[in-house]
Short mmCIF file of C-alpha atoms in Angstrom, two decimals:
data_model
loop_
_atom_site.label_atom_id
_atom_site.label_comp_id
_atom_site.label_asym_id
_atom_site.label_seq_id
_atom_site.Cartn_x
_atom_site.Cartn_y
_atom_site.Cartn_z
CA MET A 1 -0.02 -0.05 0.05
CA ASP A 2 1.45 3.31 -0.99
CA VAL A 3 0.39 6.33 1.04
CA VAL A 4 0.11 9.39 -1.19
CA GLY A 5 -1.42 11.74 1.36
CA LEU A 6 -4.11 12.08 4.00
CA GLY A 7 -7.20 14.21 3.51
CA ALA A 8 -8.98 16.29 6.11
CA ASP A 9 -10.68 14.64 9.13
CA LEU A 10 -14.23 13.60 8.66
CA THR A 11 -16.53 16.45 9.69
CA ALA A 12 -18.89 14.20 11.47
CA PRO A 13 -18.67 10.72 12.95
CA VAL A 14 -19.63 7.96 10.64
CA GLU A 15 -23.32 7.09 11.26
CA VAL A 16 -23.53 3.64 12.71
CA GLY A 17 -26.44 1.59 13.91
CA ASP A 18 -26.95 -1.87 15.18
CA PRO A 19 -23.71 -3.76 14.48
CA ASP A 20 -25.80 -6.84 13.55
CA GLU A 21 -27.24 -4.84 10.66
CA ILE A 22 -24.48 -2.64 9.38
CA LEU A 23 -21.69 -5.16 9.04
CA ASP A 24 -21.91 -6.71 5.56
CA SER A 25 -21.49 -10.36 6.55
CA THR A 26 -20.74 -11.43 3.03
CA ALA A 27 -17.41 -9.68 3.42
CA TRP A 28 -16.31 -11.79 6.32
CA ASN A 29 -13.49 -14.11 5.41
CA GLU A 30 -14.70 -17.57 5.03
CA HIS A 31 -12.44 -17.99 2.01
CA ALA A 32 -10.64 -16.01 -0.69
CA PRO A 33 -12.63 -13.29 -2.32
CA ARG A 34 -14.84 -14.53 -5.20
CA ASP A 35 -16.68 -12.54 -7.85
CA ALA A 36 -20.52 -12.64 -7.73
CA GLU A 37 -23.04 -11.66 -10.30
CA LEU A 38 -26.74 -11.24 -9.21
CA ARG A 39 -29.67 -10.15 -11.39
CA CYS A 40 -32.97 -8.58 -10.53
CA LEU A 41 -35.73 -6.52 -12.31
CA THR A 42 -34.64 -2.83 -12.51
CA SER A 43 -38.02 -2.05 -10.98
CA GLU A 44 -36.77 -3.86 -7.79
CA LEU A 45 -33.28 -2.61 -7.80
CA GLY A 46 -33.79 -0.08 -5.03
CA ALA A 47 -34.96 -2.74 -2.48
CA VAL A 48 -32.30 -5.23 -3.57
CA LEU A 49 -29.39 -2.90 -3.79
CA SER A 50 -29.61 -1.73 -0.20
CA TRP A 51 -28.58 -5.36 0.83
CA PHE A 52 -25.60 -5.35 -1.51
CA PRO A 53 -23.90 -2.02 -0.91
CA ARG A 54 -20.64 -2.87 -2.56
CA ALA A 55 -22.21 -3.94 -5.81
CA TYR A 56 -21.39 -2.26 -9.20
CA VAL A 57 -24.71 -2.10 -11.20
CA ALA A 58 -25.17 -2.31 -14.90
CA GLN A 59 -28.22 -2.46 -17.05
CA ASP A 60 -29.23 -5.39 -19.33
CA GLY A 61 -32.64 -4.79 -20.77
CA GLU A 62 -35.21 -4.85 -18.03
CA GLU A 63 -32.73 -6.32 -15.66
CA SER A 64 -30.08 -4.87 -13.47
CA VAL A 65 -26.81 -6.73 -13.00
CA LEU A 66 -25.10 -6.43 -9.68
CA ARG A 67 -21.40 -7.42 -9.61
CA PHE A 68 -19.33 -7.51 -6.36
CA TRP A 69 -16.98 -9.72 -4.51
CA TYR A 70 -17.72 -11.73 -1.34
CA ARG A 71 -15.77 -14.02 0.97
CA ASN A 72 -18.70 -15.56 2.89
CA GLU A 73 -20.84 -17.77 0.71
CA SER A 74 -23.32 -18.91 3.34
CA ALA A 75 -24.02 -15.19 4.19
CA LEU A 76 -24.51 -14.49 0.56
CA VAL A 77 -26.89 -17.35 0.08
CA SER A 78 -28.84 -16.47 3.13
CA ARG A 79 -29.19 -12.86 1.93
CA VAL A 80 -30.50 -13.93 -1.34
CA ILE A 81 -32.98 -16.26 0.31
CA GLY A 82 -34.03 -13.44 2.57
CA LEU A 83 -35.03 -11.37 -0.57
CA ALA A 84 -37.55 -14.12 -1.33
CA GLY A 85 -36.94 -14.39 -4.99
CA ALA A 86 -36.41 -10.68 -5.86
CA VAL A 87 -32.94 -11.41 -6.95
CA ARG A 88 -31.15 -14.52 -8.35
CA ILE A 89 -27.50 -15.70 -8.30
CA VAL A 90 -25.98 -15.92 -11.72
CA ALA A 91 -22.42 -16.57 -10.71
CA PRO A 92 -20.44 -18.21 -9.22
CA GLY A 93 -21.83 -21.65 -9.77
CA SER A 94 -20.80 -22.70 -6.26
CA ALA A 95 -23.06 -20.09 -4.62
CA ARG A 96 -25.91 -20.93 -7.01
CA ALA A 97 -25.60 -24.63 -6.30
CA ALA A 98 -25.34 -23.93 -2.53
CA LEU A 99 -28.77 -22.11 -2.75
CA GLN A 100 -30.32 -24.83 -4.81
CA GLN A 101 -29.04 -27.47 -2.31
CA GLN A 102 -30.26 -25.63 0.72
CA VAL A 103 -33.67 -24.78 -0.65
CA GLY A 104 -34.00 -28.21 -2.16
CA ALA A 105 -33.26 -29.88 1.14
CA VAL A 106 -35.86 -27.85 3.06
CA LEU A 107 -38.52 -28.55 0.41
CA GLU A 108 -37.74 -32.22 0.54
CA ALA A 109 -37.95 -32.09 4.43
CA VAL A 110 -41.39 -30.46 4.13
CA GLN A 111 -42.72 -32.94 1.71
CA SER A 112 -41.50 -36.10 3.65
CA MET B 1 -18.52 -27.32 14.03
CA ARG B 2 -19.11 -24.64 11.48
CA PRO B 3 -15.87 -22.61 11.08
CA ALA B 4 -15.81 -19.18 12.61
CA SER B 5 -15.66 -16.42 10.14
CA LEU B 6 -14.90 -13.33 12.13
CA PRO B 7 -12.90 -10.31 10.96
CA PHE B 8 -10.42 -10.39 13.86
CA VAL B 9 -10.12 -14.04 14.44
CA PRO B 10 -7.62 -16.15 12.26
CA PRO B 11 -9.20 -18.94 10.40
CA ASN B 12 -9.40 -22.38 12.11
CA GLY B 13 -6.07 -23.99 12.66
CA GLN B 14 -4.06 -21.10 11.46
CA GLN B 15 -2.61 -20.31 14.97
CA GLN B 16 0.16 -22.64 16.19
CA LEU B 17 -0.57 -24.60 19.22
CA LEU B 18 0.33 -22.58 22.29
CA ALA B 19 2.33 -24.13 24.99
CA LYS B 20 0.68 -24.42 28.33
CA ASN B 21 3.30 -22.39 29.96
CA ALA B 22 3.07 -19.60 27.39
CA PRO B 23 3.14 -16.00 28.74
CA ALA B 24 -0.14 -14.97 30.21
CA GLY B 25 -0.67 -12.29 27.68
CA GLU B 26 -0.50 -14.83 24.82
CA GLN B 27 -2.92 -17.16 26.63
CA LEU B 28 -5.35 -14.22 27.18
CA SER B 29 -5.17 -13.41 23.56
CA ARG B 30 -6.23 -17.00 22.52
CA LEU B 31 -8.99 -16.90 25.18
CA LEU B 32 -10.30 -13.71 23.64
CA ASP B 33 -10.25 -15.25 20.33
CA ALA B 34 -12.25 -18.17 21.71
CA LEU B 35 -14.84 -15.84 23.19
CA LEU B 36 -15.25 -14.16 19.77
CA VAL B 37 -15.90 -17.60 18.30
CA LEU B 38 -18.31 -18.45 21.10
CA ASP B 39 -20.09 -15.21 20.67
CA ALA B 40 -20.68 -15.82 17.09
CA GLN B 41 -21.75 -19.53 17.39
CA GLY B 42 -23.23 -19.48 20.88
CA SER B 43 -21.87 -22.92 21.78
CA CYS B 44 -19.38 -25.40 20.53
CA ARG B 45 -17.39 -28.36 21.62
CA VAL B 46 -14.43 -27.50 23.81
CA ALA B 47 -12.16 -29.59 21.62
CA ASP B 48 -13.22 -27.78 18.41
CA LEU B 49 -12.96 -24.40 20.13
CA ALA B 50 -9.40 -25.40 21.31
CA ALA B 51 -8.39 -26.35 17.79
CA ALA B 52 -9.84 -23.19 16.30
CA VAL B 53 -7.65 -20.94 18.49
CA GLY B 54 -4.57 -23.16 18.85
CA LEU B 55 -4.81 -24.44 22.44
CA GLU B 56 -4.84 -27.77 24.14
CA PRO B 57 -8.40 -28.77 24.98
CA SER B 58 -7.54 -29.10 28.60
CA ARG B 59 -5.92 -25.69 28.75
CA MET B 60 -8.96 -24.24 26.85
CA ARG B 61 -11.23 -25.69 29.41
CA GLU B 62 -9.10 -24.30 32.25
CA LEU B 63 -8.96 -20.84 30.77
CA LEU B 64 -12.77 -20.78 30.16
CA SER B 65 -13.37 -22.03 33.70
CA ALA B 66 -11.11 -19.28 35.12
CA PHE B 67 -12.98 -16.71 33.01
CA MET B 68 -16.32 -18.08 34.05
CA VAL B 69 -15.58 -17.80 37.68
CA ALA B 70 -13.78 -14.40 37.29
CA GLY B 71 -16.56 -12.88 35.24
CA ALA B 72 -18.54 -10.49 37.46
CA GLU B 73 -15.77 -9.97 39.99
CA ALA B 74 -13.20 -9.23 37.47
CA LEU B 75 -15.20 -7.00 35.16
CA GLY B 76 -17.60 -5.45 37.57
CA PRO B 77 -21.21 -5.95 38.33
CA ASP B 78 -22.24 -5.24 34.75
CA ALA B 79 -20.40 -8.27 33.31
CA PRO B 80 -23.08 -9.13 30.76
CA PHE B 81 -22.40 -12.81 30.09
CA ASN B 82 -22.25 -16.31 31.40
CA LEU B 83 -20.43 -19.44 30.39
CA ASP B 84 -21.75 -22.87 31.23
CA PHE B 85 -20.49 -26.37 30.35
CA SER B 86 -22.62 -29.40 29.33
CA THR B 87 -22.43 -32.92 28.43
CA ASP B 88 -24.46 -34.88 25.90
CA LYS B 89 -27.23 -35.08 28.61
CA GLY B 90 -27.61 -31.37 28.67
CA SER B 91 -26.39 -28.43 30.89
CA LEU B 92 -24.76 -29.17 34.27
CA SER B 93 -26.62 -27.97 37.37
CA THR B 94 -24.90 -25.63 39.67
CA ASP B 95 -25.11 -27.79 42.73
CA ALA B 96 -22.70 -30.50 43.67
CA THR B 97 -24.68 -33.40 42.02
CA ASP B 98 -22.98 -32.73 38.71
CA ASP B 99 -19.44 -32.25 39.98
CA ASP B 100 -18.39 -35.71 38.54
CA ALA B 101 -19.94 -34.98 35.17
CA SER B 102 -18.03 -31.64 34.95
CA ALA B 103 -14.87 -33.40 34.08
CA SER B 104 -16.38 -34.88 30.96
CA ALA B 105 -18.43 -31.87 29.97
CA ASP B 106 -17.38 -31.33 26.44
CA THR B 107 -19.51 -28.42 25.20
CA VAL B 108 -19.31 -24.80 26.36
CA ARG B 109 -22.08 -22.28 25.93
CA LEU B 110 -22.05 -18.50 26.13
CA SER B 111 -25.11 -16.67 27.13
CA SER B 112 -26.00 -13.07 27.75
CA LEU B 113 -27.25 -11.98 31.08
CA ARG B 114 -28.93 -8.90 29.43
CA GLY B 115 -31.60 -10.90 27.66
CA PRO B 116 -31.99 -12.40 24.25
CA GLY B 117 -30.30 -10.58 21.41
CA ARG B 118 -27.81 -8.80 23.69
CA TRP B 119 -24.53 -10.58 23.08
CA LEU B 120 -21.28 -10.27 25.04
CA LEU B 121 -19.46 -8.50 22.24
CA ASP B 122 -22.13 -5.83 21.81
CA ASP B 123 -20.24 -4.46 24.71
CA VAL B 124 -16.58 -5.39 23.84
CA GLY B 125 -15.72 -6.56 20.36
CA ARG B 126 -18.60 -5.23 18.40
CA ARG B 127 -18.46 -1.80 19.55
CA PRO B 128 -18.50 0.48 16.45
CA VAL B 129 -15.10 1.69 15.44
CA MET B 130 -14.72 4.73 13.25
CA VAL B 131 -13.34 3.85 9.81
CA ARG B 132 -10.84 6.56 10.04
CA ASP B 133 -9.45 5.03 13.27
CA VAL B 134 -8.87 1.71 11.65
CA ALA B 135 -7.29 3.49 8.72
CA ARG B 136 -4.99 5.37 10.98
CA ALA B 137 -4.10 2.08 12.72
CA VAL B 138 -3.26 0.43 9.38
CA LEU B 139 -1.17 3.32 8.31
CA ALA B 140 0.73 3.39 11.68
CA ALA B 141 1.40 -0.34 11.50
CA ARG B 142 2.68 -0.06 7.92
CA LEU B 143 4.86 2.80 8.78
CA LEU B 144 6.29 1.05 11.66
CA LEU B 145 7.17 -1.87 9.49
CA GLU B 146 8.84 0.53 7.11
CA SER B 147 10.86 2.19 9.93
CA LYS B 148 13.13 -0.82 10.36
CA VAL B 149 13.24 -0.26 14.19
CA LEU B 150 11.31 -3.42 14.97
CA ARG B 151 13.03 -6.69 16.17
CA ALA B 152 12.33 -9.69 13.83
CA ASP B 153 9.92 -11.26 16.27
CA GLN B 154 8.10 -7.97 16.48
CA ILE B 155 7.88 -7.53 12.71
CA LEU B 156 5.76 -10.76 12.37
CA GLU B 157 3.34 -9.56 15.10
CA VAL B 158 2.89 -6.14 13.57
CA GLU B 159 2.43 -7.72 10.11
CA VAL B 160 -0.29 -9.88 11.39
CA LEU B 161 -1.98 -6.86 13.14
CA ALA B 162 -1.82 -4.77 9.92
CA GLU B 163 -3.27 -7.55 7.93
CA LYS B 164 -6.19 -8.02 10.38
CA LEU B 165 -6.92 -4.29 10.40
CA ALA B 166 -6.70 -4.21 6.63
CA ASP B 167 -9.14 -7.07 6.35
CA ALA B 168 -11.54 -5.26 8.72
CA MET B 169 -11.38 -2.21 6.49
CA ARG B 170 -12.77 -4.24 3.56
CA ALA B 171 -15.99 -4.99 5.53
CA SER B 172 -18.27 -2.27 4.27
CA VAL B 173 -20.31 -0.39 6.80
CA HIS B 174 -23.73 0.23 5.63
CA SER B 175 -27.25 0.50 7.11
CA PRO B 176 -29.78 -1.05 4.80
CA ALA B 177 -32.60 1.33 4.26
CA SER B 178 -31.10 3.92 6.55
CA SER B 179 -31.35 6.81 3.99
CA THR B 180 -34.94 5.70 3.19
CA ALA B 181 -35.78 5.66 6.90
CA SER B 182 -34.28 9.15 7.27
CA LEU B 183 -36.30 10.53 4.38
CA LEU B 184 -39.57 8.89 5.77
CA GLN B 185 -38.81 10.39 9.21
CA ARG B 186 -38.54 13.78 7.60
CA ALA B 187 -41.98 13.20 6.04
CA VAL B 188 -43.30 12.13 9.43
CA ASP B 189 -42.07 15.18 11.15
CA ALA B 190 -43.26 17.48 8.33
CA ARG B 191 -46.72 15.69 8.14
CA GLN B 192 -46.13 15.38 4.37
CA ARG B 193 -47.38 12.48 2.30
CA VAL B 194 -45.00 10.02 0.60
CA ARG B 195 -45.00 7.89 -2.60
CA PHE B 196 -42.86 4.81 -3.04
CA ARG B 197 -42.55 1.61 -4.93
CA TYR B 198 -43.18 -1.23 -2.47
CA ARG B 199 -42.26 -4.77 -3.06
CA HIS B 200 -44.05 -6.95 -0.46
CA PRO B 201 -41.10 -8.61 1.18
CA TRP B 202 -42.69 -12.14 1.31
CA THR B 203 -45.18 -12.40 -1.46
CA GLY B 204 -43.18 -10.51 -4.01
CA ALA B 205 -46.19 -8.42 -5.19
CA SER B 206 -44.95 -4.96 -6.37
CA ASP B 207 -46.93 -1.70 -6.48
CA ILE B 208 -46.69 2.05 -6.20
CA VAL B 209 -48.10 3.21 -2.84
CA GLN B 210 -49.02 6.69 -1.71
CA ALA B 211 -49.20 6.90 2.08
CA THR B 212 -49.90 9.30 4.97
CA PRO B 213 -46.81 8.54 7.19
CA TYR B 214 -47.44 8.45 10.97
CA ASP B 215 -44.34 6.83 12.45
CA VAL B 216 -40.94 5.13 11.68
CA ARG B 217 -39.93 2.43 14.08
CA ARG B 218 -38.07 -0.76 14.61
CA GLN B 219 -40.27 -3.90 14.53
CA ARG B 220 -38.22 -6.85 15.69
CA ASP B 221 -35.65 -7.39 12.95
CA ARG B 222 -37.02 -4.64 10.54
CA LEU B 223 -37.68 -0.88 10.17
CA VAL B 224 -41.17 -0.26 9.38
CA LEU B 225 -43.32 2.81 8.34
CA ASP B 226 -46.74 3.01 10.08
CA ALA B 227 -49.08 4.93 7.89
CA ALA B 228 -52.80 5.70 7.70
CA GLY B 229 -54.86 2.45 7.49
CA GLU B 230 -57.24 0.40 9.65
CA PRO B 231 -56.14 1.47 12.17
CA VAL B 232 -52.44 1.52 11.01
CA ALA B 233 -50.85 0.06 7.82
CA SER B 234 -47.25 -1.02 8.35
CA TYR B 235 -44.73 -1.18 5.47
CA ASP B 236 -41.28 -2.82 5.63
CA ILE B 237 -38.84 -0.01 4.83
CA GLY B 238 -36.16 -2.46 3.55
CA THR B 239 -38.21 -3.24 0.44
CA MET B 240 -39.22 0.35 -0.61
CA SER B 241 -37.66 2.24 -3.34
CA GLU B 242 -38.04 5.42 -5.30
CA VAL B 243 -39.35 7.04 -2.16
CA GLU B 244 -40.49 10.76 -2.64
CA LEU B 245 -42.21 13.33 -0.62
CA VAL B 246 -45.50 14.52 -2.38
CA GLY B 247 -47.83 17.35 -1.75
CA GLU B 248 -47.37 19.98 0.87
CA PRO B 249 -46.09 19.83 4.54
CA VAL B 250 -48.64 19.99 7.33
CA ALA B 251 -51.16 18.16 5.13
CA PHE B 252 -52.73 15.97 7.95
CA GLU B 253 -53.11 15.57 11.68
CA ARG B 254 -51.25 12.66 13.28
CA PRO B 255 -53.68 10.54 15.38
CA VAL B 256 -53.00 8.98 18.69
CA LEU B 257 -51.47 5.59 17.60
CA PRO B 258 -51.75 2.35 19.47
CA GLU B 259 -48.61 1.29 21.44
CA PRO B 260 -46.10 -0.04 18.87
CA ALA B 261 -46.65 -3.67 20.05
CA ASP B 262 -50.34 -3.32 19.28
CA ARG B 263 -50.02 -1.99 15.76
CA THR B 264 -49.12 -5.36 14.13
CA THR B 265 -50.89 -8.72 14.69
CA ALA B 266 -48.37 -11.34 15.85
CA ALA B 267 -48.65 -14.98 15.08
CA GLU B 268 -47.03 -17.43 17.58
CA VAL B 269 -44.98 -20.16 15.90
CA VAL B 270 -43.24 -23.10 17.66
CA LEU B 271 -40.25 -24.55 15.86
CA ARG B 272 -38.29 -27.75 16.77
CA VAL B 273 -34.56 -27.35 16.60
CA ARG B 274 -31.38 -29.18 17.97
CA PRO B 275 -30.08 -27.93 21.40
CA TYR B 276 -27.03 -25.71 21.23
CA SER B 277 -27.23 -25.40 17.45
CA ASN B 278 -26.80 -22.27 15.34
CA GLU B 279 -30.49 -22.52 14.58
CA GLU B 280 -31.45 -22.36 18.23
CA ARG B 281 -29.16 -19.39 18.73
CA TRP B 282 -30.59 -17.66 15.66
CA LEU B 283 -34.18 -18.06 16.94
CA CYS B 284 -33.42 -17.26 20.61
CA ASP B 285 -31.03 -14.34 20.12
CA GLY B 286 -32.08 -12.95 16.79
CA TRP B 287 -35.88 -13.53 17.13
CA GLY B 288 -36.32 -13.29 20.92
CA GLY B 289 -37.41 -16.90 20.87
CA GLU B 290 -38.31 -18.69 24.04
CA VAL B 291 -37.58 -22.33 24.65
CA VAL B 292 -41.02 -23.87 25.60
CA ASP B 293 -40.27 -27.59 25.65
CA ARG B 294 -37.10 -29.72 25.94
CA VAL B 295 -38.41 -32.71 23.97
CA SER B 296 -35.36 -34.92 24.23
CA GLN B 297 -31.63 -34.41 24.47
CA ASP B 298 -31.61 -33.96 20.81
CA GLU B 299 -34.58 -31.70 20.42
CA LEU B 300 -36.20 -28.69 21.82
CA ASP B 301 -39.10 -26.47 20.90
CA VAL B 302 -38.75 -22.66 20.53
CA ARG B 303 -41.54 -20.20 20.28
CA ILE B 304 -41.16 -16.98 18.23
CA GLN B 305 -43.55 -14.34 17.16
CA LEU B 306 -44.03 -13.56 13.48
CA ASP B 307 -45.57 -10.30 12.35
CA GLY B 308 -48.92 -10.98 10.66
CA ASP B 309 -52.08 -13.05 11.05
CA VAL B 310 -52.02 -16.81 10.92
CA ALA B 311 -54.70 -16.65 8.22
CA ASP B 312 -52.60 -14.41 5.97
CA PRO B 313 -50.75 -16.26 3.31
CA ALA B 314 -47.96 -13.54 3.49
CA THR B 315 -47.23 -14.51 7.11
CA ALA B 316 -46.64 -18.12 6.02
CA GLN B 317 -44.33 -16.77 3.27
CA ARG B 318 -42.40 -14.84 5.81
CA LEU B 319 -42.02 -17.95 7.96
CA GLY B 320 -41.08 -19.86 4.77
CA VAL B 321 -38.10 -17.45 4.12
CA LEU B 322 -36.87 -17.95 7.76
CA LEU B 323 -37.12 -21.74 7.41
CA LEU B 324 -35.32 -21.78 4.20
CA GLN B 325 -32.47 -19.71 5.77
CA LEU B 326 -32.32 -21.98 8.85
CA GLY B 327 -32.12 -25.15 6.73
CA PRO B 328 -33.79 -28.57 6.70
CA SER B 329 -33.07 -29.43 10.42
CA VAL B 330 -35.82 -27.14 11.70
CA ARG B 331 -39.41 -28.29 11.75
CA VAL B 332 -42.63 -26.37 12.34
CA ILE B 333 -44.59 -27.86 15.29
CA SER B 334 -47.43 -25.20 15.39
CA PRO B 335 -49.53 -23.89 13.90
CA GLU B 336 -50.13 -26.85 11.82
CA ALA B 337 -51.22 -24.72 8.86
CA PHE B 338 -47.58 -23.55 8.67
CA ARG B 339 -45.92 -26.89 8.27
CA THR B 340 -45.47 -26.41 4.54
CA ALA B 341 -44.76 -22.60 4.91
CA ALA B 342 -41.45 -22.98 2.96
CA ALA B 343 -43.03 -24.46 -0.09
CA THR B 344 -44.22 -21.46 -1.97
CA VAL B 345 -41.21 -19.26 -1.59
CA GLY B 346 -38.94 -22.19 -1.92
CA ARG B 347 -40.33 -23.09 -5.27
CA ARG B 348 -40.13 -19.55 -6.30
CA LEU B 349 -36.48 -19.39 -5.45
CA LEU B 350 -35.77 -22.76 -7.28
CA ASP B 351 -37.56 -21.49 -10.35
CA ALA B 352 -35.46 -18.38 -10.39
CA HIS B 353 -32.32 -20.60 -10.16
CA VAL B 354 -33.07 -23.31 -12.94
CA ASP B 355 -29.89 -24.30 -14.63
#
C-alpha cells in the first residue's frame, strides 16, 4: 500500500447503527474473495441494492446486473434467500448450487 | 462445528498450538479469540474451540473455567455474560450433584445476562469503530514496518496486526434502508405524504403506494413505516424504493396511535431445533425466541412471534423465508397450517435458479 497523502478529518462521525445490521457479513472471510453476479428486475433494484452496498450495477434490458466480491458464501446465500426471489444468483456456480441445495433440502424435508 | 468467520479471528487451525506455560498475555489473546468464536456461534465443543484458536483442549477448559468464575468480579457488576458447560445429557446443574460430570463436559455455551439478542461482544468486540481510526491504525502499522526499528519477532506480530486491520477495512459499513428511513422520518416530522414503490417482502407483489406517514420504528428485525390504515398500515422499509415526498407539509393531523406492540398482529409459531445449534441461537437471540419444551436431549421447541395473522398467506411466506435460511433441520410444530410454509417461496427461489 502506498500512502500518497491524507485528507482532512471527517467532519462528522460515521453514522453507525446496530452492528448486527451494518456489518456486511458477505465480506467476512470464509475463504478467498470470489466474484459474484446477481440479477434482478430494474424496478426492484432499489430494494435489492440496499442489501448489496458494494455492488457495481449495470443495465441489461429490463434487468439490473449487480457485480461485487464476497468471502462468505453462506451469508450471501442467506441474504439472497431473505429477498424471497427478488434477486437471483448468476455466478459463481458454487453459490448458485449452494442455494439450490439448501432450498431443495428444506422442500424435501417439508414434503417427507 | 461450522468454522468461525470473524474479521479479527484467524481461520481455524492457522494459529500454532500454544504451549501451556506460554506467557499470560498470549494465553489471554487466545482466550479472547475463543470468546469471539463463542459469541458468534453460541456454543461449541471444547475440543473444536481449542483447535480453532490453537490451544490444548484441557488448557482451553481451564481458561474458560477461570474466566467463567472471574466474570462478574473481574469485570464489575455489569459483566453481561455467562459461560456454562454441558455434556451430551444437557447443561450441568450448579449444585454438587453434577461435579463428577463436569470433568467430561465437552460443550461450552455462552449466554447473555442482558436478555436475548444482547450478546457479550455488543459491549466489547462489536463496539462500532470509526473507519478513520482503523485506517490510521493500518497506516501506523505499515509505517512502523517501514521504519526498520522493529526486532524480527516484532515484525511478524505487527504484520499480522496490519493484515487483520486491513481485512476489517474491507468489510463495508452500511445500514440497509437507513437513508430511506431518514427520508420517511422527515416526512413524518413534516406531516407530508409520501409515494414509493413497494415490493411486498414475502409475497413478491410490487406496487406504487401513496401513504400518509405516521411513524418510523423498529419492529423486531425490521424498520417499518406506520401509515394511515385500519387502524395503521405497516410497510417494511427495507423493500421500498423510489421514495419521494409529495404534496405540501402539514397536510394531515397525526392521530394518537396504538402502542407499537399493538400495531401489528403477531402469530405465535413453535419450531423444533437441535439444542445448542446455530438454529437455536438464531431463533433465541435474533428473534427473541423462548424455549417452551425440551423434547429430548436432541430436540427442543422454541416459540417465536411472527408479524402478521396466521390466516394471512403472506405470514406463512415470511416464515417460509426464515425456514429456508435456517435449513432442513428445523421443523414447524405449530400452527399446523404453517408446516408447509417454505413450499411457495422455496419453489419461487428454485424457479429463479433453474440451470
